[in-house]
């Protein structure tokens, strides 16, 4: 009897598992819309090589087959997570002529020997330009009050030298105040100018993905308005608005007009819109760098976030569906 009961229970569990949809998501029906300007710091997963240089007549990095985009993870079998740690390991060696470098190229781990070259100032040189972090400014898109998961930017952060998405170890978002706007003009997107406080931390960063940056909001939840999450079929062409900051830390609402929807796309350009708000056009010329992540609102629902400016016509921009960001936040 026990064995039969156990088998029946097992079958019931299997049936229940089959009945659960694989794409079920648990994000809230109502979320806090952002709009606040934020400072962003991402720490690389490994020390990122962003270039090489010659030392005298030699190029030790190229001789070791190290390339831009590789990520150093250990020196002489000692794990290193920052440039400072890498320099400390090298400085601890007595009269080194070479070091063993373990690095990641894509997902493959490799090891090579890097010869050190002493320059005229008796300083050992590696021939490497390296970076271990990226910082900048953007806009908070949403916070799910039930889980405190947040999303921002609506697109990935790219390391400019390599042109690759930065593979991150961790990061944080923190307080940022807009001090001015450099306006956009045709062919030349402007930008938000900002001052920030790296010690006034709002949350951590656990993911840098094609849909934005995500993490947990660790500060007290802001007193922002709750908006219903729009499904793709709820979104319409026509009037909408964006929430963003153009001065200090005041979130304001500005009108836009949605021109086209691309529901078949899973990328960041689901919504094409143009700015119609005269005050925003007069102040910024349209969309500027730093507005990425600004929530898009329509019919009292949050429908998406600003992601890109149309460079040839900065009054126009693109946005991602909010559901794409929420689904990524839960992965």
C-alpha atoms as a printed R data frame, in Angstrom:
    type eleno elety resid chain resno      x      y       z
1   ATOM     1    CA   UNK     A     1  0.000  0.000   0.000
2   ATOM     2    CA   UNK     A     2  2.834  2.390   0.874
3   ATOM     3    CA   UNK     A     3  4.581  1.820  -2.451
4   ATOM     4    CA   UNK     A     4  1.371  2.355  -4.366
5   ATOM     5    CA   UNK     A     5  0.658  5.566  -2.458
6   ATOM     6    CA   UNK     A     6  4.183  6.823  -3.134
7   ATOM     7    CA   UNK     A     7  3.789  6.172  -6.868
8   ATOM     8    CA   UNK     A     8  0.441  7.987  -6.951
9   ATOM     9    CA   UNK     A     9  1.967 10.966  -5.173
10  ATOM    10    CA   UNK     A    10  4.874 11.038  -7.589
11  ATOM    11    CA   UNK     A    11  2.509 11.018 -10.579
12  ATOM    12    CA   UNK     A    12  0.478 13.851  -9.097
13  ATOM    13    CA   UNK     A    13  3.640 15.921  -8.606
14  ATOM    14    CA   UNK     A    14  4.674 15.270 -12.199
15  ATOM    15    CA   UNK     A    15  1.244 16.334 -13.438
16  ATOM    16    CA   UNK     A    16  1.369 19.496 -11.372
17  ATOM    17    CA   UNK     A    17  4.812 20.337 -12.765
18  ATOM    18    CA   UNK     A    18  3.605 19.793 -16.318
19  ATOM    19    CA   UNK     A    19  0.665 22.106 -15.750
20  ATOM    20    CA   UNK     A    20  2.831 25.018 -14.575
21  ATOM    21    CA   UNK     A    21  3.653 27.268 -17.568
22  ATOM    22    CA   UNK     A    22  7.377 27.596 -18.148
23  ATOM    23    CA   UNK     A    23  7.108 31.337 -18.817
24  ATOM    24    CA   UNK     A    24  5.185 32.206 -15.629
25  ATOM    25    CA   UNK     A    25  6.594 35.338 -13.968
26  ATOM    26    CA   UNK     A    26  5.945 36.565 -10.466
27  ATOM    27    CA   UNK     A    27  6.446 40.317 -10.862
28  ATOM    28    CA   UNK     A    28  3.781 42.538  -9.340
29  ATOM    29    CA   UNK     A    29  0.824 43.916 -11.300
30  ATOM    30    CA   UNK     A    30  1.660 47.367  -9.901
31  ATOM    31    CA   UNK     A    31  5.210 48.700  -9.619
32  ATOM    32    CA   UNK     A    32  6.865 51.931  -8.538
33  ATOM    33    CA   UNK     A    33  7.825 54.027 -11.565
34  ATOM    34    CA   UNK     A    34 11.298 55.536 -11.363
35  ATOM    35    CA   UNK     A    35 12.532 58.580 -13.261
36  ATOM    36    CA   UNK     A    36 15.249 59.470 -10.752
37  ATOM    37    CA   UNK     A    37 18.744 60.140 -11.983
38  ATOM    38    CA   UNK     A    38 21.215 57.560 -10.648
39  ATOM    39    CA   UNK     A    39 24.949 57.110 -10.582
40  ATOM    40    CA   UNK     A    40 26.127 53.684 -11.745
41  ATOM    41    CA   UNK     A    41 29.287 51.746 -10.872
42  ATOM    42    CA   UNK     A    42 30.009 48.335 -12.417
43  ATOM    43    CA   UNK     A    43 32.950 46.181 -11.339
44  ATOM    44    CA   UNK     A    44 34.299 43.905 -14.053
45  ATOM    45    CA   UNK     A    45 34.413 40.148 -13.615
46  ATOM    46    CA   UNK     A    46 38.145 40.037 -14.138
47  ATOM    47    CA   UNK     A    47 40.550 42.833 -15.040
48  ATOM    48    CA   UNK     A    48 39.590 43.907 -18.544
49  ATOM    49    CA   UNK     A    49 42.319 44.426 -21.150
50  ATOM    50    CA   UNK     A    50 41.385 47.521 -23.157
51  ATOM    51    CA   UNK     A    51 44.571 47.905 -25.170
52  ATOM    52    CA   UNK     A    52 48.300 47.180 -25.479
53  ATOM    53    CA   UNK     A    53 51.398 49.308 -25.930
54  ATOM    54    CA   UNK     A    54 55.054 48.910 -26.831
55  ATOM    55    CA   UNK     A    55 57.838 49.086 -24.272
56  ATOM    56    CA   UNK     A    56 60.950 50.105 -26.158
57  ATOM    57    CA   UNK     A    57 60.999 47.875 -29.225
58  ATOM    58    CA   UNK     A    58 58.889 45.177 -27.591
59  ATOM    59    CA   UNK     A    59 55.179 44.548 -27.171
60  ATOM    60    CA   UNK     A    60 55.057 41.990 -24.349
61  ATOM    61    CA   UNK     A    61 51.249 41.727 -24.329
62  ATOM    62    CA   UNK     A    62 51.007 40.832 -28.012
63  ATOM    63    CA   UNK     A    63 53.945 38.435 -27.656
64  ATOM    64    CA   UNK     A    64 51.918 36.633 -24.951
65  ATOM    65    CA   UNK     A    65 48.867 36.538 -27.281
66  ATOM    66    CA   UNK     A    66 46.845 38.753 -24.917
67  ATOM    67    CA   UNK     A    67 44.095 40.669 -26.703
68  ATOM    68    CA   UNK     A    68 41.755 43.576 -26.090
69  ATOM    69    CA   UNK     A    69 38.637 42.150 -24.435
70  ATOM    70    CA   UNK     A    70 40.432 39.414 -22.476
71  ATOM    71    CA   UNK     A    71 39.780 39.399 -18.707
72  ATOM    72    CA   UNK     A    72 42.642 38.617 -16.335
73  ATOM    73    CA   UNK     A    73 41.577 36.528 -13.326
74  ATOM    74    CA   UNK     A    74 44.871 35.463 -11.722
75  ATOM    75    CA   UNK     A    75 48.600 36.218 -11.664
76  ATOM    76    CA   UNK     A    76 50.966 33.373 -10.751
77  ATOM    77    CA   UNK     A    77 47.953 31.384  -9.548
78  ATOM    78    CA   UNK     A    78 46.880 34.184  -7.192
79  ATOM    79    CA   UNK     A    79 43.337 35.418  -7.857
80  ATOM    80    CA   UNK     A    80 43.119 39.129  -8.684
81  ATOM    81    CA   UNK     A    81 39.891 41.140  -8.775
82  ATOM    82    CA   UNK     A    82 41.204 44.663  -9.290
83  ATOM    83    CA   UNK     A    83 44.103 46.530 -10.847
84  ATOM    84    CA   UNK     A    84 45.388 47.304  -7.348
85  ATOM    85    CA   UNK     A    85 45.507 43.593  -6.481
86  ATOM    86    CA   UNK     A    86 47.278 42.829  -9.764
87  ATOM    87    CA   UNK     A    87 49.959 45.462  -9.057
88  ATOM    88    CA   UNK     A    88 50.398 44.186  -5.495
89  ATOM    89    CA   UNK     A    89 51.084 40.646  -6.730
90  ATOM    90    CA   UNK     A    90 53.665 41.883  -9.255
91  ATOM    91    CA   UNK     A    91 55.292 44.181  -6.665
92  ATOM    92    CA   UNK     A    92 55.658 41.243  -4.247
93  ATOM    93    CA   UNK     A    93 57.862 39.359  -6.713
94  ATOM    94    CA   UNK     A    94 61.635 39.674  -6.410
95  ATOM    95    CA   UNK     A    95 63.270 40.731  -9.692
96  ATOM    96    CA   UNK     A    96 60.568 39.188 -11.877
97  ATOM    97    CA   UNK     A    97 61.262 38.666 -15.552
98  ATOM    98    CA   UNK     A    98 57.845 37.163 -16.353
99  ATOM    99    CA   UNK     A    99 54.482 36.331 -14.795
100 ATOM   100    CA   UNK     A   100 51.924 33.631 -15.482
101 ATOM   101    CA   UNK     A   101 48.607 35.186 -16.483
102 ATOM   102    CA   UNK     A   102 45.319 33.297 -16.366
103 ATOM   103    CA   UNK     A   103 42.554 35.001 -18.292
104 ATOM   104    CA   UNK     A   104 39.135 34.544 -19.828
105 ATOM   105    CA   UNK     A   105 38.546 34.945 -23.548
106 ATOM   106    CA   UNK     A   106 34.794 34.747 -23.858
107 ATOM   107    CA   UNK     A   107 33.915 31.728 -21.714
108 ATOM   108    CA   UNK     A   108 37.242 29.939 -22.279
109 ATOM   109    CA   UNK     A   109 39.939 30.031 -19.597
110 ATOM   110    CA   UNK     A   110 43.519 30.315 -20.871
111 ATOM   111    CA   UNK     A   111 46.999 30.724 -19.384
112 ATOM   112    CA   UNK     A   112 50.035 32.445 -20.874
113 ATOM   113    CA   UNK     A   113 53.444 33.729 -19.866
114 ATOM   114    CA   UNK     A   114 53.832 37.517 -19.975
115 ATOM   115    CA   UNK     A   115 57.379 38.878 -20.077
116 ATOM   116    CA   UNK     A   116 57.952 42.013 -18.000
117 ATOM   117    CA   UNK     A   117 60.094 44.785 -19.445
118 ATOM   118    CA   UNK     A   118 61.954 47.296 -17.287
119 ATOM   119    CA   UNK     A   119 61.762 50.834 -18.637
120 ATOM   120    CA   UNK     A   120 64.308 53.627 -18.297
121 ATOM   121    CA   UNK     A   121 62.868 54.541 -14.866
122 ATOM   122    CA   UNK     A   122 63.524 51.017 -13.539
123 ATOM   123    CA   UNK     A   123 59.787 50.246 -13.510
124 ATOM   124    CA   UNK     A   124 58.455 46.919 -14.755
125 ATOM   125    CA   UNK     A   125 55.982 47.306 -17.628
126 ATOM   126    CA   UNK     A   126 53.415 44.773 -18.851
127 ATOM   127    CA   UNK     A   127 52.443 46.458 -22.123
128 ATOM   128    CA   UNK     A   128 48.780 46.314 -21.026
129 ATOM   129    CA   UNK     A   129 46.115 48.975 -20.683
130 ATOM   130    CA   UNK     A   130 43.566 47.603 -18.220
131 ATOM   131    CA   UNK     A   131 40.298 48.577 -16.580
132 ATOM   132    CA   UNK     A   132 38.414 47.040 -13.650
133 ATOM   133    CA   UNK     A   133 35.278 49.195 -13.450
134 ATOM   134    CA   UNK     A   134 32.948 51.524 -15.358
135 ATOM   135    CA   UNK     A   135 30.886 54.370 -13.954
136 ATOM   136    CA   UNK     A   136 28.329 56.777 -15.388
137 ATOM   137    CA   UNK     A   137 24.790 58.076 -15.005
138 ATOM   138    CA   UNK     A   138 21.382 56.856 -16.112
139 ATOM   139    CA   UNK     A   139 17.757 56.698 -15.026
140 ATOM   140    CA   UNK     A   140 15.961 54.324 -12.673
141 ATOM   141    CA   UNK     A   141 13.018 52.656 -14.444
142 ATOM   142    CA   UNK     A   142 11.091 50.747 -11.775
143 ATOM   143    CA   UNK     A   143 11.109 49.078  -8.377
144 ATOM   144    CA   UNK     A   144  8.902 46.082  -7.646
145 ATOM   145    CA   UNK     A   145  7.676 46.865  -4.106
146 ATOM   146    CA   UNK     A   146  6.988 43.198  -3.346
147 ATOM   147    CA   UNK     A   147 10.533 41.984  -4.050
148 ATOM   148    CA   UNK     A   148 12.548 45.258  -4.095
149 ATOM   149    CA   UNK     A   149 13.989 44.173  -7.440
150 ATOM   150    CA   UNK     A   150 14.698 47.183  -9.653
151 ATOM   151    CA   UNK     A   151 15.568 47.801 -13.285
152 ATOM   152    CA   UNK     A   152 17.320 50.722 -14.965
153 ATOM   153    CA   UNK     A   153 18.627 51.904 -18.367
154 ATOM   154    CA   UNK     A   154 16.680 49.406 -20.530
155 ATOM   155    CA   UNK     A   155 19.861 48.410 -22.368
156 ATOM   156    CA   UNK     A   156 23.235 46.883 -21.625
157 ATOM   157    CA   UNK     A   157 26.344 48.824 -20.627
158 ATOM   158    CA   UNK     A   158 29.102 48.514 -23.212
159 ATOM   159    CA   UNK     A   159 32.789 49.060 -22.560
160 ATOM   160    CA   UNK     A   160 33.606 51.620 -25.256
161 ATOM   161    CA   UNK     A   161 37.134 50.471 -26.111
162 ATOM   162    CA   UNK     A   162 36.240 46.829 -26.690
163 ATOM   163    CA   UNK     A   163 32.668 47.437 -27.901
164 ATOM   164    CA   UNK     A   164 31.593 44.498 -25.722
165 ATOM   165    CA   UNK     A   165 29.023 44.194 -22.954
166 ATOM   166    CA   UNK     A   166 30.858 44.399 -19.644
167 ATOM   167    CA   UNK     A   167 30.813 41.070 -17.813
168 ATOM   168    CA   UNK     A   168 30.317 42.170 -14.226
169 ATOM   169    CA   UNK     A   169 31.260 40.854 -10.808
170 ATOM   170    CA   UNK     A   170 28.996 43.295  -8.970
171 ATOM   171    CA   UNK     A   171 28.120 46.966  -8.799
172 ATOM   172    CA   UNK     A   172 25.955 49.617  -7.184
173 ATOM   173    CA   UNK     A   173 23.605 52.481  -7.946
174 ATOM   174    CA   UNK     A   174 23.794 55.672  -5.925
175 ATOM   175    CA   UNK     A   175 22.578 59.248  -5.571
176 ATOM   176    CA   UNK     A   176 22.968 61.584  -8.553
177 ATOM   177    CA   UNK     A   177 21.840 65.174  -9.144
178 ATOM   178    CA   UNK     A   178 21.483 66.774 -12.593
179 ATOM   179    CA   UNK     A   179 23.475 70.001 -12.773
180 ATOM   180    CA   UNK     A   180 22.700 70.881 -16.390
181 ATOM   181    CA   UNK     A   181 21.824 69.616 -19.863
182 ATOM   182    CA   UNK     A   182 24.028 69.696 -22.945
183 ATOM   183    CA   UNK     A   183 21.300 69.798 -25.652
184 ATOM   184    CA   UNK     A   184 21.087 67.378 -28.555
185 ATOM   185    CA   UNK     A   185 21.208 68.580 -32.117
186 ATOM   186    CA   UNK     A   186 21.056 66.781 -35.449
187 ATOM   187    CA   UNK     A   187 23.710 64.080 -35.552
188 ATOM   188    CA   UNK     A   188 25.016 64.906 -32.082
189 ATOM   189    CA   UNK     A   189 23.162 63.544 -29.034
190 ATOM   190    CA   UNK     A   190 23.513 65.694 -25.927
191 ATOM   191    CA   UNK     A   191 23.846 64.541 -22.352
192 ATOM   192    CA   UNK     A   192 22.838 65.094 -18.769
193 ATOM   193    CA   UNK     A   193 25.586 66.651 -16.663
194 ATOM   194    CA   UNK     A   194 25.492 65.319 -13.137
195 ATOM   195    CA   UNK     A   195 27.071 65.355  -9.710
196 ATOM   196    CA   UNK     A   196 26.898 62.184  -7.658
197 ATOM   197    CA   UNK     A   197 27.615 60.788  -4.214
198 ATOM   198    CA   UNK     A   198 29.069 57.262  -4.340
199 ATOM   199    CA   UNK     A   199 28.497 56.855  -0.592
200 ATOM   200    CA   UNK     A   200 24.720 57.420  -0.821
201 ATOM   201    CA   UNK     A   201 23.946 53.918  -2.126
202 ATOM   202    CA   UNK     A   202 20.462 52.973  -3.371
203 ATOM   203    CA   UNK     A   203 21.054 49.360  -4.369
204 ATOM   204    CA   UNK     A   204 23.355 46.683  -5.730
205 ATOM   205    CA   UNK     A   205 23.825 45.554  -9.332
206 ATOM   206    CA   UNK     A   206 23.714 41.841 -10.050
207 ATOM   207    CA   UNK     A   207 23.120 41.808 -13.811
208 ATOM   208    CA   UNK     A   208 24.162 43.784 -16.877
209 ATOM   209    CA   UNK     A   209 21.956 42.439 -19.679
210 ATOM   210    CA   UNK     A   210 20.605 43.496 -23.063
211 ATOM   211    CA   UNK     A   211 17.415 44.634 -21.260
212 ATOM   212    CA   UNK     A   212 19.168 46.833 -18.692
213 ATOM   213    CA   UNK     A   213 20.913 46.648 -15.359
214 ATOM   214    CA   UNK     A   214 19.162 44.913 -12.475
215 ATOM   215    CA   UNK     A   215 19.589 44.276  -8.777
216 ATOM   216    CA   UNK     A   216 18.015 44.786  -5.374
217 ATOM   217    CA   UNK     A   217 16.996 48.214  -4.094
218 ATOM   218    CA   UNK     A   218 18.565 48.244  -0.624
219 ATOM   219    CA   UNK     A   219 17.607 51.772   0.466
220 ATOM   220    CA   UNK     A   220 14.208 52.767   1.814
221 ATOM   221    CA   UNK     A   221 11.618 52.633  -0.956
222 ATOM   222    CA   UNK     A   222 10.953 56.084  -2.449
223 ATOM   223    CA   UNK     A   223  7.496 57.614  -2.251
224 ATOM   224    CA   UNK     A   224  6.882 57.134  -5.978
225 ATOM   225    CA   UNK     A   225  3.540 56.504  -7.660
226 ATOM   226    CA   UNK     A   226  2.444 52.921  -8.282
227 ATOM   227    CA   UNK     A   227  1.541 52.214 -11.905
228 ATOM   228    CA   UNK     A   228 -0.207 49.210 -13.366
229 ATOM   229    CA   UNK     A   229  2.071 47.118 -15.581
230 ATOM   230    CA   UNK     A   230  0.840 47.278 -19.184
231 ATOM   231    CA   UNK     A   231  0.763 44.176 -21.309
232 ATOM   232    CA   UNK     A   232  1.996 44.606 -24.868
233 ATOM   233    CA   UNK     A   233 -1.563 44.484 -26.211
234 ATOM   234    CA   UNK     A   234 -2.504 47.413 -23.927
235 ATOM   235    CA   UNK     A   235 -0.050 49.782 -25.628
236 ATOM   236    CA   UNK     A   236 -1.364 52.132 -28.317
237 ATOM   237    CA   UNK     A   237 -0.008 54.557 -30.868
238 ATOM   238    CA   UNK     A   238 -0.461 58.171 -29.875
239 ATOM   239    CA   UNK     A   239 -0.027 60.256 -26.760
240 ATOM   240    CA   UNK     A   240  2.143 59.079 -23.876
241 ATOM   241    CA   UNK     A   241  4.726 60.601 -21.517
242 ATOM   242    CA   UNK     A   242  8.150 59.971 -20.010
243 ATOM   243    CA   UNK     A   243  9.327 60.544 -16.447
244 ATOM   244    CA   UNK     A   244 12.830 61.954 -16.130
245 ATOM   245    CA   UNK     A   245 14.997 64.592 -14.418
246 ATOM   246    CA   UNK     A   246 16.340 67.650 -16.211
247 ATOM   247    CA   UNK     A   247 17.249 69.702 -13.125
248 ATOM   248    CA   UNK     A   248 18.521 68.768  -9.669
249 ATOM   249    CA   UNK     A   249 16.655 65.632  -8.502
250 ATOM   250    CA   UNK     A   250 13.099 66.598  -9.496
251 ATOM   251    CA   UNK     A   251 11.303 63.927 -11.562
252 ATOM   252    CA   UNK     A   252  9.000 65.555 -14.118
253 ATOM   253    CA   UNK     A   253  6.554 64.279 -16.741
254 ATOM   254    CA   UNK     A   254  6.977 65.226 -20.407
255 ATOM   255    CA   UNK     A   255  4.680 64.411 -23.331
256 ATOM   256    CA   UNK     A   256  5.679 62.198 -26.253
257 ATOM   257    CA   UNK     A   257  3.863 60.637 -29.228
258 ATOM   258    CA   UNK     A   258  4.271 56.926 -29.960
259 ATOM   259    CA   UNK     A   259  4.817 56.409 -33.708
260 ATOM   260    CA   UNK     A   260  5.393 52.676 -34.059
261 ATOM   261    CA   UNK     A   261  5.298 49.459 -32.020
262 ATOM   262    CA   UNK     A   262  7.415 46.360 -32.688
263 ATOM   263    CA   UNK     A   263  5.901 43.623 -30.495
264 ATOM   264    CA   UNK     A   264  7.748 40.868 -32.347
265 ATOM   265    CA   UNK     A   265 11.125 42.213 -31.231
266 ATOM   266    CA   UNK     A   266 12.757 40.984 -28.026
267 ATOM   267    CA   UNK     A   267 15.400 43.675 -28.280
268 ATOM   268    CA   UNK     A   268 15.427 47.177 -26.854
269 ATOM   269    CA   UNK     A   269 13.709 48.994 -29.731
270 ATOM   270    CA   UNK     A   270 10.077 47.966 -29.196
271 ATOM   271    CA   UNK     A   271  8.661 51.514 -29.159
272 ATOM   272    CA   UNK     A   272  9.457 54.360 -31.560
273 ATOM   273    CA   UNK     A   273  8.367 57.775 -30.281
274 ATOM   274    CA   UNK     A   274  8.922 61.483 -30.745
275 ATOM   275    CA   UNK     A   275  9.158 64.162 -28.061
276 ATOM   276    CA   UNK     A   276  6.299 66.667 -28.307
277 ATOM   277    CA   UNK     A   277  6.802 68.530 -25.026
278 ATOM   278    CA   UNK     A   278  7.923 72.082 -25.865
279 ATOM   279    CA   UNK     A   279  9.756 72.664 -22.575
280 ATOM   280    CA   UNK     A   280 11.769 69.447 -22.927
281 ATOM   281    CA   UNK     A   281 12.584 70.278 -26.558
282 ATOM   282    CA   UNK     A   282 13.686 73.782 -25.569
283 ATOM   283    CA   UNK     A   283 15.836 72.448 -22.723
284 ATOM   284    CA   UNK     A   284 17.395 69.309 -24.203
285 ATOM   285    CA   UNK     A   285 16.607 69.316 -27.928
286 ATOM   286    CA   UNK     A   286 14.896 65.945 -27.434
287 ATOM   287    CA   UNK     A   287 16.470 62.767 -26.048
288 ATOM   288    CA   UNK     A   288 19.931 63.009 -24.475
289 ATOM   289    CA   UNK     A   289 22.380 60.535 -22.974
290 ATOM   290    CA   UNK     A   290 21.439 59.844 -19.369
291 ATOM   291    CA   UNK     A   291 17.710 59.550 -20.156
292 ATOM   292    CA   UNK     A   292 18.074 55.817 -20.766
293 ATOM   293    CA   UNK     A   293 15.703 54.070 -18.386
294 ATOM   294    CA   UNK     A   294 13.188 56.913 -18.135
295 ATOM   295    CA   UNK     A   295  9.770 55.255 -17.627
296 ATOM   296    CA   UNK     A   296  7.211 55.579 -20.428
297 ATOM   297    CA   UNK     A   297  3.640 56.095 -19.177
298 ATOM   298    CA   UNK     A   298  0.380 55.751 -21.110
299 ATOM   299    CA   UNK     A   299 -3.219 55.670 -19.849
300 ATOM   300    CA   UNK     A   300 -1.986 55.605 -16.252
301 ATOM   301    CA   UNK     A   301  0.065 52.450 -16.929
302 ATOM   302    CA   UNK     A   302  3.826 51.961 -17.155
303 ATOM   303    CA   UNK     A   303  4.484 50.590 -20.626
304 ATOM   304    CA   UNK     A   304  8.238 50.799 -21.149
305 ATOM   305    CA   UNK     A   305 11.484 52.718 -20.789
306 ATOM   306    CA   UNK     A   306 13.561 54.993 -23.013
307 ATOM   307    CA   UNK     A   307 16.617 53.203 -24.440
308 ATOM   308    CA   UNK     A   308 18.043 55.054 -27.457
309 ATOM   309    CA   UNK     A   309 18.038 58.352 -29.283
310 ATOM   310    CA   UNK     A   310 17.663 58.516 -33.064
311 ATOM   311    CA   UNK     A   311 20.967 60.200 -33.860
312 ATOM   312    CA   UNK     A   312 19.819 61.817 -37.128
313 ATOM   313    CA   UNK     A   313 16.723 63.261 -35.416
314 ATOM   314    CA   UNK     A   314 17.219 63.653 -31.668
315 ATOM   315    CA   UNK     A   315 13.560 64.539 -31.126
316 ATOM   316    CA   UNK     A   316 12.871 60.828 -31.669
317 ATOM   317    CA   UNK     A   317 13.836 57.865 -29.541
318 ATOM   318    CA   UNK     A   318 13.248 54.181 -28.892
319 ATOM   319    CA   UNK     A   319 11.940 52.329 -25.869
320 ATOM   320    CA   UNK     A   320 11.749 48.777 -24.539
321 ATOM   321    CA   UNK     A   321  8.523 47.145 -23.309
322 ATOM   322    CA   UNK     A   322  8.344 47.152 -19.515
323 ATOM   323    CA   UNK     A   323  7.394 43.470 -19.501
324 ATOM   324    CA   UNK     A   324 10.718 42.608 -21.174
325 ATOM   325    CA   UNK     A   325 12.574 44.368 -18.356
326 ATOM   326    CA   UNK     A   326 10.465 42.788 -15.615
327 ATOM   327    CA   UNK     A   327 10.979 39.306 -17.020
328 ATOM   328    CA   UNK     A   328 14.744 39.839 -17.176
329 ATOM   329    CA   UNK     A   329 14.795 41.170 -13.599
330 ATOM   330    CA   UNK     A   330 13.519 37.803 -12.382
331 ATOM   331    CA   UNK     A   331 16.060 35.692 -14.288
